[in-house]
Structures are given as structure tokens and as C-alpha cells.
Short mmCIF file of C-alpha atoms in Angstrom, two decimals:
data_model
loop_
_atom_site.label_atom_id
_atom_site.label_comp_id
_atom_site.label_asym_id
_atom_site.label_seq_id
_atom_site.Cartn_x
_atom_site.Cartn_y
_atom_site.Cartn_z
CA MET D 11 94.04 94.32 121.63
CA SER D 12 95.99 92.88 118.75
CA ALA D 13 96.34 96.34 117.14
CA VAL D 14 97.97 97.72 120.28
CA ALA D 15 100.28 94.74 120.54
CA THR D 16 101.34 95.24 116.93
CA ASP D 17 102.03 98.92 117.58
CA ILE D 18 104.30 98.19 120.52
CA ALA D 19 106.13 95.57 118.53
CA ARG D 20 106.77 98.17 115.83
CA ILE D 21 108.30 100.71 118.23
CA PRO D 22 112.09 100.92 117.85
CA ALA D 23 114.37 100.46 120.83
CA GLY D 24 115.69 103.50 122.72
CA LEU D 25 118.98 104.02 124.51
CA GLY D 26 120.96 100.83 124.95
CA ASP D 27 121.52 101.71 128.61
CA ALA D 28 119.22 104.39 130.02
CA VAL D 29 121.53 105.26 132.92
CA HIS D 30 125.06 105.24 131.51
CA HIS D 31 124.31 106.02 127.89
CA GLY D 32 121.93 108.77 128.98
CA GLN D 33 124.75 110.26 131.04
CA ALA D 34 127.18 110.05 128.13
CA VAL D 35 124.70 111.75 125.78
CA PHE D 36 124.04 114.47 128.34
CA ARG D 37 127.77 115.19 128.64
CA CYS D 38 127.95 115.50 124.82
CA VAL D 39 125.06 117.96 124.82
CA LEU D 40 126.46 119.86 127.83
CA GLU D 41 129.83 120.18 126.06
CA ALA D 42 128.03 121.26 122.89
CA MET D 43 126.18 124.01 124.77
CA ALA D 44 129.27 125.02 126.75
CA ARG D 45 131.48 125.24 123.64
CA PRO D 46 129.19 126.62 120.92
CA GLY D 47 130.07 125.45 117.43
CA ARG D 48 132.38 122.64 118.54
CA LEU D 49 131.11 119.32 117.17
CA GLN D 50 130.55 116.67 119.82
CA ARG D 51 130.33 113.04 118.75
CA LEU D 52 128.25 110.42 120.56
CA PRO D 53 130.47 107.64 121.93
CA ALA D 54 130.50 104.72 119.48
CA ASP D 55 129.00 102.24 121.97
CA VAL D 56 126.11 104.64 122.67
CA ALA D 57 125.37 105.22 118.99
CA GLY D 58 125.78 101.53 118.25
CA ALA D 59 123.27 100.40 120.86
CA LEU D 60 120.74 103.13 120.06
CA GLY D 61 117.35 102.41 118.48
CA HIS D 62 115.55 105.17 116.57
CA PRO D 63 112.87 105.68 113.92
CA PRO D 64 113.98 105.46 110.28
CA GLY D 65 115.33 108.74 108.93
CA TRP D 66 116.29 110.11 112.36
CA SER D 67 119.89 111.01 113.07
CA PRO D 68 121.29 109.14 116.09
CA ALA D 69 122.29 112.47 117.69
CA LEU D 70 118.74 113.87 117.54
CA ALA D 71 117.20 110.61 118.75
CA ALA D 72 119.66 110.20 121.63
CA THR D 73 119.33 113.82 122.76
CA LEU D 74 115.54 113.66 122.94
CA LEU D 75 115.60 110.30 124.74
CA THR D 76 118.05 111.75 127.26
CA LEU D 77 116.30 115.03 128.04
CA LEU D 78 112.56 114.33 127.72
CA ASP D 79 110.13 112.93 130.23
CA ALA D 80 106.57 113.51 131.46
CA GLU D 81 107.51 117.02 132.63
CA THR D 82 108.37 118.26 129.14
CA ALA D 83 106.30 119.34 126.15
CA LEU D 84 107.65 118.48 122.70
CA TRP D 85 106.68 119.78 119.28
CA LEU D 86 107.60 117.64 116.28
CA SER D 87 107.70 118.88 112.70
CA PRO D 88 105.43 117.13 110.16
CA ALA D 89 108.27 114.98 108.79
CA LEU D 90 109.37 113.84 112.24
CA ARG D 91 105.78 113.34 113.41
CA ASP D 92 105.12 111.03 110.49
CA GLY D 93 105.24 107.34 111.29
CA VAL D 94 106.28 105.62 114.46
CA ALA D 95 108.28 108.49 116.07
CA PRO D 96 105.55 109.95 118.34
CA ALA D 97 104.70 106.51 119.71
CA TRP D 98 108.41 105.77 120.10
CA LEU D 99 109.02 108.95 122.13
CA ARG D 100 105.87 108.48 124.24
CA PHE D 101 106.85 104.90 125.00
CA HIS D 102 110.43 105.62 126.00
CA THR D 103 110.08 109.03 127.66
CA GLY D 104 106.40 109.66 128.44
CA THR D 105 106.76 113.17 127.04
CA ARG D 106 103.74 115.24 126.03
CA ILE D 107 103.62 115.91 122.30
CA VAL D 108 101.93 119.23 121.57
CA ASP D 109 100.43 120.60 118.35
CA ALA D 110 101.48 124.23 118.81
CA PRO D 111 105.21 124.98 118.69
CA GLY D 112 104.58 127.93 121.01
CA ALA D 113 103.59 125.52 123.79
CA ALA D 114 106.74 123.41 123.52
CA ASP D 115 109.80 123.24 125.77
CA PHE D 116 111.59 121.28 123.07
CA ALA D 117 110.94 121.54 119.32
CA ALA D 118 112.46 119.16 116.79
CA ALA D 119 112.46 119.46 113.02
CA ARG D 120 114.46 118.73 109.92
CA ALA D 121 116.36 121.75 108.66
CA ASP D 122 114.39 121.84 105.39
CA GLU D 123 111.15 122.22 107.33
CA VAL D 124 111.89 125.45 109.17
CA ASP D 125 112.32 129.06 108.11
CA ALA D 126 113.08 132.32 109.90
CA SER D 127 109.65 132.32 111.60
CA ILE D 128 110.60 129.41 113.87
CA TRP D 129 112.61 131.84 116.05
CA THR D 130 109.50 133.87 116.86
CA VAL D 131 106.94 131.10 117.33
CA LEU D 132 108.91 129.24 120.00
CA LYS D 133 108.84 130.27 123.68
CA PRO D 134 111.55 132.87 124.40
CA GLY D 135 111.14 132.80 128.19
CA SER D 136 110.87 136.04 130.13
CA ASP D 137 113.39 138.48 131.59
CA GLU D 138 112.58 137.12 135.04
CA ALA D 139 112.62 133.47 133.98
CA PRO D 140 114.82 133.21 130.88
CA HIS D 141 115.33 129.49 131.53
CA THR D 142 111.77 128.87 130.32
CA GLY D 143 112.88 129.66 126.76
CA ALA D 144 112.55 126.71 124.39
CA THR D 145 115.25 124.45 122.95
CA LEU D 146 115.16 123.91 119.18
CA LEU D 147 116.72 120.76 117.75
CA LEU D 148 117.35 120.65 114.02
CA GLN D 149 118.48 117.64 112.03
CA VAL D 150 120.82 118.78 109.27
CA ASP D 151 122.44 116.79 106.46
CA CYS D 152 125.86 118.32 106.82
CA LEU D 153 127.61 120.01 109.73
CA SER D 154 131.10 121.48 109.74
CA ASP D 155 133.14 123.65 112.07
CA ALA D 156 135.70 124.64 109.43
CA ALA D 157 133.82 127.49 107.77
CA GLY D 158 130.50 129.33 107.70
CA LEU D 159 129.04 131.40 110.55
CA ARG D 160 131.40 133.25 112.87
CA LEU D 161 130.59 132.62 116.54
CA GLN D 162 131.75 134.61 119.54
CA GLY D 163 130.74 134.82 123.17
CA PRO D 164 130.72 132.60 126.26
CA GLY D 165 132.33 129.20 125.68
CA ILE D 166 134.46 130.46 122.79
CA GLU D 167 138.09 131.42 123.33
CA HIS D 168 138.49 133.50 120.19
CA GLU D 169 136.14 132.52 117.39
CA HIS D 170 134.44 129.31 116.31
CA ARG D 171 132.99 128.63 112.87
CA LEU D 172 129.89 126.61 112.07
CA ASP D 173 128.36 125.60 108.78
CA ALA D 174 125.00 123.80 108.76
CA ALA D 175 123.54 122.67 105.46
CA GLY D 176 120.03 123.74 104.49
CA LEU D 177 119.64 126.82 106.70
CA ASP D 178 119.45 130.04 104.71
CA SER D 179 120.54 133.59 105.43
CA ALA D 180 117.02 134.69 106.45
CA PHE D 181 117.03 131.97 109.13
CA TRP D 182 120.33 133.22 110.55
CA GLN D 183 119.30 136.87 110.33
CA ALA D 184 116.27 136.04 112.49
CA ARG D 185 118.60 134.31 114.96
CA ILE D 186 120.89 137.34 115.00
CA ALA D 187 117.87 139.61 115.61
CA GLN D 188 117.04 137.51 118.69
CA GLN D 189 120.35 138.46 120.30
CA ALA D 190 118.91 141.86 121.24
CA ASP D 191 116.34 140.09 123.46
CA PHE D 192 118.98 138.39 125.65
CA PRO D 193 118.54 136.88 128.24
CA CYS D 194 115.34 135.78 126.49
CA GLY D 195 115.76 133.54 123.50
CA VAL D 196 115.74 130.08 122.00
CA ASP D 197 118.71 127.72 122.28
CA LEU D 198 119.62 125.68 119.21
CA LEU D 199 121.09 122.19 118.93
CA LEU D 200 122.14 121.05 115.46
CA CYS D 201 122.22 117.29 114.96
CA CYS D 202 123.91 115.54 112.08
CA ASP D 203 124.38 111.78 112.07
CA ASP D 204 126.13 111.05 115.40
CA ARG D 205 127.33 114.62 115.96
CA VAL D 206 125.77 117.54 117.77
CA ALA D 207 126.67 121.23 117.93
CA GLY D 208 125.11 123.80 120.23
CA LEU D 209 124.21 127.42 119.61
CA PRO D 210 122.92 128.83 122.91
CA ARG D 211 121.21 132.20 122.94
CA SER D 212 124.35 133.78 124.47
CA THR D 213 126.39 133.21 121.29
CA ARG D 214 126.89 136.22 119.04
CA VAL D 215 126.53 135.10 115.44
CA THR D 216 127.72 136.89 112.33
CA GLU D 217 127.44 135.52 108.82
CA GLY D 218 130.86 134.61 107.41
CA MET P 22 128.01 97.82 144.59
CA ASN P 23 128.02 96.26 148.03
CA ALA P 24 125.00 95.24 150.10
CA ALA P 25 124.60 98.71 151.57
CA THR P 26 124.25 100.42 148.20
CA ALA P 27 122.37 97.67 146.35
CA GLY P 28 119.05 99.01 145.14
CA TYR P 29 120.37 102.54 144.68
CA ASN P 30 120.70 103.97 141.20
CA PHE P 31 124.10 104.96 139.79
CA ALA P 32 125.08 108.26 141.43
CA TYR P 33 122.26 107.93 144.01
CA LEU P 34 119.67 110.15 142.28
CA ASP P 35 116.90 108.55 140.23
CA GLU P 36 116.99 109.14 136.48
CA ARG P 37 114.01 111.48 136.47
CA THR P 38 115.68 113.78 139.00
CA LYS P 39 118.90 113.72 136.99
CA ARG P 40 116.99 114.67 133.83
CA MET P 41 115.36 117.61 135.64
CA ILE P 42 118.77 118.82 136.85
CA ARG P 43 120.33 118.23 133.43
CA ARG P 44 117.68 120.32 131.67
CA ALA P 45 118.23 123.10 134.22
CA LEU P 46 122.02 122.89 133.73
CA LEU P 47 121.70 123.28 129.96
CA LYS P 48 119.62 126.44 130.43
CA ALA P 49 122.07 127.69 133.05
CA VAL P 50 124.92 127.31 130.54
CA ALA P 51 122.89 129.13 127.88
CA VAL P 52 122.34 132.12 130.19
CA PRO P 53 125.67 132.50 132.01
CA GLY P 54 125.40 133.64 135.62
CA CYS P 55 121.60 133.43 135.73
CA GLN P 56 120.14 131.44 138.63
CA VAL P 57 117.89 128.61 137.43
CA PRO P 58 115.46 127.03 139.91
CA PHE P 59 115.54 123.25 140.28
CA GLY P 60 113.68 120.69 142.36
CA SER P 61 116.36 120.12 144.99
CA ARG P 62 115.98 116.70 146.59
CA GLU P 63 116.59 115.55 150.10
CA MET P 64 120.08 114.07 150.21
CA PRO P 65 121.78 111.84 152.77
CA LEU P 66 123.63 114.93 154.00
CA ALA P 67 122.05 117.92 155.69
CA TYR P 68 121.51 121.19 153.85
CA GLY P 69 124.64 123.26 154.31
CA TRP P 70 126.91 120.30 153.66
CA GLY P 71 127.04 120.72 149.93
CA THR P 72 123.75 119.16 148.84
CA GLY P 73 123.52 121.48 145.82
CA GLY P 74 127.00 120.60 144.64
CA ILE P 75 126.32 116.92 145.24
CA GLN P 76 123.15 116.97 143.15
CA VAL P 77 124.89 118.77 140.28
CA THR P 78 127.80 116.32 140.45
CA ALA P 79 125.39 113.37 140.54
CA ALA P 80 123.64 114.64 137.40
CA VAL P 81 126.93 115.12 135.54
CA ILE P 82 129.18 112.27 136.68
CA GLY P 83 129.81 109.22 134.51
CA ALA P 84 131.54 105.90 135.10
CA GLY P 85 134.67 107.18 133.30
CA ASP P 86 135.10 110.31 135.38
CA VAL P 87 137.90 110.81 137.89
CA LEU P 88 136.54 112.76 140.85
CA LYS P 89 138.33 115.13 143.21
CA VAL P 90 136.53 116.73 146.16
CA ILE P 91 137.98 119.61 148.16
CA ASP P 92 136.80 121.57 151.16
CA GLN P 93 138.63 124.88 151.63
CA GLY P 94 141.35 123.57 149.30
CA SER P 95 141.96 120.39 151.26
CA ASP P 96 141.12 116.82 150.25
CA ASP P 97 141.26 115.61 153.84
CA THR P 98 138.66 117.70 155.67
CA THR P 99 135.40 116.20 156.87
CA ASN P 100 133.15 117.54 154.12
CA ALA P 101 135.51 116.51 151.32
CA VAL P 102 136.17 113.05 152.74
CA ASN P 103 132.46 112.33 153.18
CA ILE P 104 131.41 113.53 149.73
CA ARG P 105 134.28 111.70 148.05
CA ARG P 106 133.39 108.49 149.88
CA PHE P 107 129.71 109.00 149.02
CA PHE P 108 130.42 109.16 145.28
CA ALA P 109 132.95 106.33 145.43
CA ARG P 110 130.21 104.17 146.96
CA VAL P 111 127.29 105.17 144.76
CA THR P 112 129.17 105.41 141.43
CA GLY P 113 132.32 103.32 141.79
CA VAL P 114 134.32 106.01 139.94
CA ARG P 115 138.00 106.50 140.52
CA THR P 116 138.76 109.32 142.95
CA THR P 117 141.94 111.32 143.20
CA GLU P 118 143.50 114.05 145.29
CA ARG P 119 145.53 115.31 142.34
CA THR P 120 144.00 118.26 140.57
CA ARG P 121 145.71 117.45 137.26
CA GLU P 122 144.27 113.91 137.18
CA ALA P 123 140.67 114.88 137.89
CA THR P 124 138.01 115.27 135.19
CA LEU P 125 135.41 116.44 137.67
CA ILE P 126 136.14 118.54 140.77
CA GLN P 127 133.60 119.35 143.44
CA THR P 128 134.68 122.19 145.66
CA ARG P 129 133.64 124.00 148.79
CA HIS P 130 134.98 127.54 148.91
CA ARG P 131 138.20 127.28 146.87
CA ILE P 132 139.45 127.07 143.30
CA PRO P 133 142.57 124.88 142.93
CA GLU P 134 145.85 126.72 142.37
CA VAL P 135 146.71 124.64 139.29
CA PRO P 136 145.01 126.22 136.25
CA LEU P 137 142.06 124.07 135.17
CA THR P 138 141.80 122.79 131.60
CA GLU P 139 139.16 122.32 128.89
CA GLN P 140 138.93 118.66 129.88
CA GLN P 141 137.71 119.47 133.40
CA VAL P 142 134.42 120.48 135.00
CA ILE P 143 134.34 122.19 138.40
CA VAL P 144 131.23 122.09 140.62
CA TYR P 145 130.90 124.66 143.41
CA GLN P 146 128.90 124.16 146.58
CA VAL P 147 126.90 127.34 147.14
CA PRO P 148 125.23 128.29 150.43
CA GLN P 149 123.58 131.50 149.18
CA PRO P 150 123.23 131.83 145.39
CA GLU P 151 121.59 135.28 145.50
CA PRO P 152 124.32 137.97 145.52
CA LEU P 153 121.70 140.58 146.41
CA TYR P 154 120.30 138.62 149.37
CA LYS P 155 121.79 140.81 152.10
CA LEU P 156 120.53 143.91 150.31
CA GLU P 157 117.17 142.61 149.06
CA PRO P 158 116.06 139.49 150.95
CA ARG P 159 112.78 139.13 149.01
CA ARG P 160 113.40 136.57 146.30
CA SER P 161 110.70 138.00 144.03
CA ALA P 162 112.16 141.51 144.26
CA ALA P 163 115.74 140.31 143.71
CA THR P 164 114.61 138.36 140.64
CA ARG P 165 113.12 141.56 139.21
CA LEU P 166 116.37 143.43 139.83
CA HIS P 167 118.25 140.76 137.87
CA ALA P 168 115.64 140.93 135.09
CA TRP P 169 116.08 144.69 134.81
CA ARG P 170 119.86 144.47 135.22
CA GLU P 171 119.32 146.93 138.07
CA TYR P 172 122.37 146.54 140.30
CA GLY P 173 122.48 150.05 141.75
CA VAL P 174 121.88 148.69 145.24
CA MET P 175 125.06 146.60 144.97
CA ASN P 176 127.06 149.62 143.84
CA VAL P 177 125.78 151.56 146.83
CA LYS P 178 126.87 148.74 149.15
CA LEU P 179 130.37 148.72 147.65
CA TYR P 180 130.51 152.53 147.81
CA GLU P 181 129.51 152.50 151.48
CA ASP P 182 132.28 149.98 152.18
CA ILE P 183 134.79 152.39 150.67
CA ALA P 184 133.33 155.40 152.51
CA ARG P 185 133.44 153.51 155.82
CA TRP P 186 136.57 151.37 155.58
CA GLY P 187 138.53 152.93 152.76
CA ARG P 188 138.29 149.69 150.78
CA ILE P 189 135.70 147.20 149.60
CA ASP P 190 134.99 145.01 152.60
CA SER P 191 134.52 141.57 151.13
CA ALA P 192 137.35 139.13 151.64
CA TYR P 193 135.25 136.28 150.27
CA ASP P 194 132.10 135.82 148.11
CA HIS P 195 132.96 139.09 146.35
CA PRO P 196 130.23 139.56 143.70
CA VAL P 197 131.14 139.23 140.03
CA LEU P 198 129.57 140.38 136.77
CA VAL P 199 129.27 137.47 134.33
CA ASN P 200 129.40 138.07 130.58
CA GLY P 201 128.56 141.72 131.20
CA ARG P 202 125.00 140.83 132.21
CA TYR P 203 124.36 139.02 135.50
CA VAL P 204 125.75 139.83 138.93
CA MET P 205 126.57 136.44 140.43
CA ALA P 206 127.71 135.06 143.79
CA PRO P 207 130.99 133.20 143.22
CA SER P 208 130.22 131.16 146.39
CA PRO P 209 132.35 131.94 149.46
CA ILE P 210 135.70 131.57 147.71
CA PRO P 211 138.33 134.07 148.89
CA SER P 212 138.58 137.16 146.67
CA PHE P 213 142.06 135.78 145.91
CA ASP P 214 140.35 133.15 143.72
CA ASN P 215 138.01 135.50 141.85
CA PRO P 216 140.46 136.24 139.00
CA LYS P 217 140.73 132.49 138.29
CA MET P 218 137.07 132.43 137.20
CA HIS P 219 137.72 134.93 134.41
CA ARG P 220 137.93 133.15 131.05
CA MET P 221 138.64 129.80 132.75
CA PRO P 222 138.99 127.01 130.14
CA ALA P 223 136.94 124.61 132.32
CA LEU P 224 133.15 124.62 132.62
CA GLN P 225 132.05 125.98 136.02
CA LEU P 226 128.77 124.74 137.56
CA PHE P 227 127.21 125.97 140.81
CA GLY P 228 124.61 124.23 142.98
CA ALA P 229 122.70 125.55 146.00
CA GLY P 230 120.62 122.76 147.53
CA ARG P 231 118.74 124.57 150.30
CA GLU P 232 118.01 127.55 148.03
CA LYS P 233 117.14 125.24 145.12
CA ARG P 234 119.09 127.19 142.52
CA LEU P 235 121.86 126.28 140.11
CA TYR P 236 123.89 128.38 137.70
CA ALA P 237 126.86 128.13 135.38
CA VAL P 238 129.77 129.97 133.83
CA PRO P 239 130.75 128.50 130.45
CA PRO P 240 134.45 128.29 129.49
CA TYR P 241 136.21 131.47 128.36
CA THR P 242 133.48 133.70 129.78
CA ASP P 243 134.22 137.16 131.12
CA VAL P 244 133.91 137.22 134.92
CA LYS P 245 134.61 140.64 136.38
CA SER P 246 134.83 141.29 140.11
CA LEU P 247 132.70 144.34 140.89
CA ASP P 248 134.67 147.50 141.62
CA PHE P 249 134.97 151.17 140.73
CA GLU P 250 137.36 152.87 138.29
CA ASP P 251 139.05 154.76 141.13
CA HIS P 252 138.90 151.76 143.49
CA PRO P 253 139.82 148.81 141.25
CA PHE P 254 139.34 145.29 142.58
CA LYS P 255 142.53 143.96 144.07
CA VAL P 256 143.56 140.98 146.13
CA GLU P 257 144.93 141.92 149.52
CA PRO P 258 148.31 140.19 149.99
CA GLN P 259 148.38 137.94 153.04
CA GLY P 260 152.02 138.80 153.81
CA HIS P 261 153.10 135.30 154.74
CA ALA P 262 154.85 132.34 153.15
CA CYS P 263 153.73 128.72 153.38
CA ALA P 264 155.59 127.03 156.23
CA LEU P 265 155.72 123.76 154.27
CA CYS P 266 156.56 124.73 150.68
CA GLY P 267 157.54 128.38 151.04
CA SER P 268 154.93 129.58 148.57
CA THR P 269 154.04 133.27 148.59
CA ASP P 270 151.72 133.26 145.58
CA THR P 271 149.02 130.88 146.85
CA TRP P 272 146.14 131.26 149.27
CA LEU P 273 147.27 130.43 152.81
CA ASP P 274 145.42 129.19 155.87
CA GLU P 275 146.40 130.29 159.34
CA VAL P 276 146.82 127.22 161.53
CA LEU P 277 146.85 127.52 165.31
CA GLN P 278 149.26 125.07 166.92
CA ASP P 279 149.68 123.68 170.41
CA GLY P 280 151.07 126.35 172.70
CA GLY P 281 149.51 129.17 170.70
CA ALA P 282 152.06 129.34 167.89
CA ARG P 283 150.66 130.28 164.48
CA MET P 284 151.63 128.73 161.19
CA TRP P 285 150.60 129.65 157.64
CA THR P 286 150.25 126.85 155.11
CA CYS P 287 148.84 126.47 151.58
CA SER P 288 145.07 125.99 151.64
CA ASP P 289 145.40 123.86 148.46
CA THR P 290 147.05 120.77 149.96
CA ASP P 291 147.58 119.05 146.60
CA PHE P 292 149.39 122.08 145.18
CA CYS P 293 151.54 122.31 148.31
CA ARG P 294 152.50 118.64 147.93
CA GLU P 295 153.44 119.26 144.28
CA ARG P 296 155.68 122.20 145.21
CA ARG P 297 157.41 120.22 147.94
CA GLU P 298 158.02 117.25 145.62
CA GLU P 299 159.51 119.57 142.99
CA LYS P 300 161.95 120.87 145.54
CA GLN P 301 163.00 117.42 146.77
CA PRO P 302 163.56 115.28 143.70
#
């Protein structure tokens, strides 16, 4: 009994306001997906009231808290699975945490933990049900829209740029190879501190 | 919140339903024009009254939004008045009739005449999300046609229109090709509005409650009305001017008056008001 009580006491808080902050985070993520490469910042009051495990960026924590519940399956990378995070997510969202990335609807990792193979192990959906493709969330140390990859496609008027630290050319080449499978594919959200950028499968990426 | 709405969540839907719709919306944005199934809930309006649009709006709306609701371009028709009052009660957000002031616009069967901006989101109420429904009523078969990008049956329909009538016979709900991949129902907007969807700066969301499907067109996405090289898509001119503001470049409604007289007026009442105010400073 006392062990359980201690565990719950150790779990960090979640969203400061599940209803209104959840809505604000969703709008950030929706904008990020609708305008690939544009950085969206969590509102200051949302980020300020947010609880999350040590080492997690507020953007990654808030996005998972907003989108997950008992209907979703989540895969966490070894670094993110370490410590209190799984208990924290189960407590606040009730999500199922799975061991195989191929079984996940959402997969979260730090950028230094993934390589090109992540694009092929996650669920791509099917031609008849492309919406069942997975969403990959990566926590990166540095995110900029001033240089880097060249992005074109839906949501982009002319061209957007995106530079995410710690993701190598092989990783992006595997992402570019996925474009041939459209409408199947994996959608990417890059999280850095309190900012998030989206890279849906519809975006055509070329290396800058 | 007054006594009548106490006990209801913000925006009526429970948080778990909103999350389900939000996850579906994100996938819909990632695959432009593709219909995504969602668990449509029973709403306090009957199916056919915009329950799909209402659920999408409820999942998106925040306390800081300014909401505009139109039905056939007008803010004052039954459907628009009821939905606007519904959201005013269950969210407390500010509502407006002015297109330029709105951050979120729910619409039945029109796109406002004022060009929408990057700061706006438009939600369409959709009765029949499947553009192939009249040609292939089996959902499972239509889904396969979308998967294979097999739209020959639609081309035959359009060809038969031309063979029979000399023109493509769809004055409204004229099918569009989104991002070069999915044929999509634009909802029953007049063909006049179809060109406004092409590379619109605002995010466009579509909800069909009875059919339990939602879909999206991200900003600046190619939306092409289906046609043939030798029979290009064109908007048939109505050949009238608005009796109130004199406009000849907007979509007009024919209004029957007492005694049988007919009058043509702008369908977009807010735009008509703007034009009239410009003329009478």
C-alpha cells in the first residue's frame, strides 16, 4: 500500500486545465500539421501550468497529454520510458504503453535515439485506411525554420524551411522515400522546448 | 454558464469525444481530401442540421475564438441562428456576423465572399461526404476506388452530362480533386464558390455527422474542380445584380416577394451590408 502511495505522490502534474489548455495545445498541433515547418509555440499560461517528467520538453509532454487516452497505443523510446514517465502518462491519460513500435498509434522518442529505420517500423496505415498510420513525436534540442530542409506541399504557400538538430541525412532520406507510398505514411511532430513543428506525410521534403 | 447549461462541459462534448475528433482531424489534415471515420455522437440537433460541423467546431473551438455561423450565406436563417446560439450558450465565446472579425466560421453551403485569411478556420457542414455515392452507393466499394485512385466512374458521369446537356450538370456540390490525389465532395456549395477553395489561406475542415466522416483541406492546397480539357470548369453567370447593393460579382439568391415579384439579392448578407455601407458613408 505505502509503495503505491509513494508512486502516486511522485507522479508529476499534467495539464494545468485539462479542458482549456488541452484545447489550446490541440490548436497549436493542428496549426503545426496544417502549416508544415512553421513553429508553433504553446501559450505561456499553458506551458507555465504544465507538469512533466524531468528531461521532457513541455511541447512533447503537452501534446501527448492532449491527444492520448485509453483508445490509443503509445510506444516510448528507452530514454523516455526511463523513470516516472510511463506512470505519469498512464495516470493522466490512461493510454496503453506498448513494447513494439509497430503496434503504436503514437511513438515518442528523443532525436538521438532514432535512425532511418524508425520510418519503416511504425504503422504506415493502408491505402484504404491511411488515417491508421502512426504519428511520430521527436524531442529535438534545436529547431529552426530559417534554414535546413526545403518543404513543399499542402499547407505551404511557396516553400518553408526546417532545421532539426540531431537528425541525419539517412533519417531524412528514409522520410523522402516514404513519400512514394502516399497516402500511406507516418506523420512527424518535432518538439523543442515549448515549440512544435509538424511534418505530415503530405509534405514533400528535399534536403537543403 | 446559466442553470440550463450547468453540468455540461465546455463546448458540450465530453473531453474524450473531443480527443477522438481531434486525432481524426490531425490525420485528415495529413491526408488532404481523404475521408476519416469518426465516432459521431448524438447531438441536441437532428442529423441533417449540421451535426458533423457542430462536432468539428466543438472539438476545435476555444474560449478566445470569435465564432460566425452562416446558412446559405446568411447569419439570420434558422440553422445559423440555432447553431450560433448553441455555441454561445455552451462555450460563452463571442459571436459575430462579420466575416473579417471571425476566427472560426461554421458554414452550411456557402463560402463567404470576403477572402479568408491564415488566421481563420472554416468548418463546413456536409450532408454526403462521399463524392462517388450516387455512382457507387456501397461504402466498401467506394473506399476501394479512393484507395486505387480509380475515378473513371466520375469521369463517365461528367462525360454523360456533356453528351446529354452540352455542359456539366452540377450547379452545386461539384466534385473537386484535392492535392492531385483525392476526389472530394466540397459539400453543397454552389459551383460559384469552388474556385475559392483553391489555395485558400485558411484551414478548411469538413464534418458529416450522419455519415460519421470528417475531412480537411490544409491552407494553400490545390483544389481543382473536375472537368475536361475541351470542357473546362466554368461558373455559369447568374445574369442579375443584387437589388440591395448592386453587386454583379457575388452569388445571388432569388427571393420571391408578395404578389409574385422576384428579387435577386446577395446570398452573403454580411458582404452585402459591407458593400452598402461603403456606398453610403
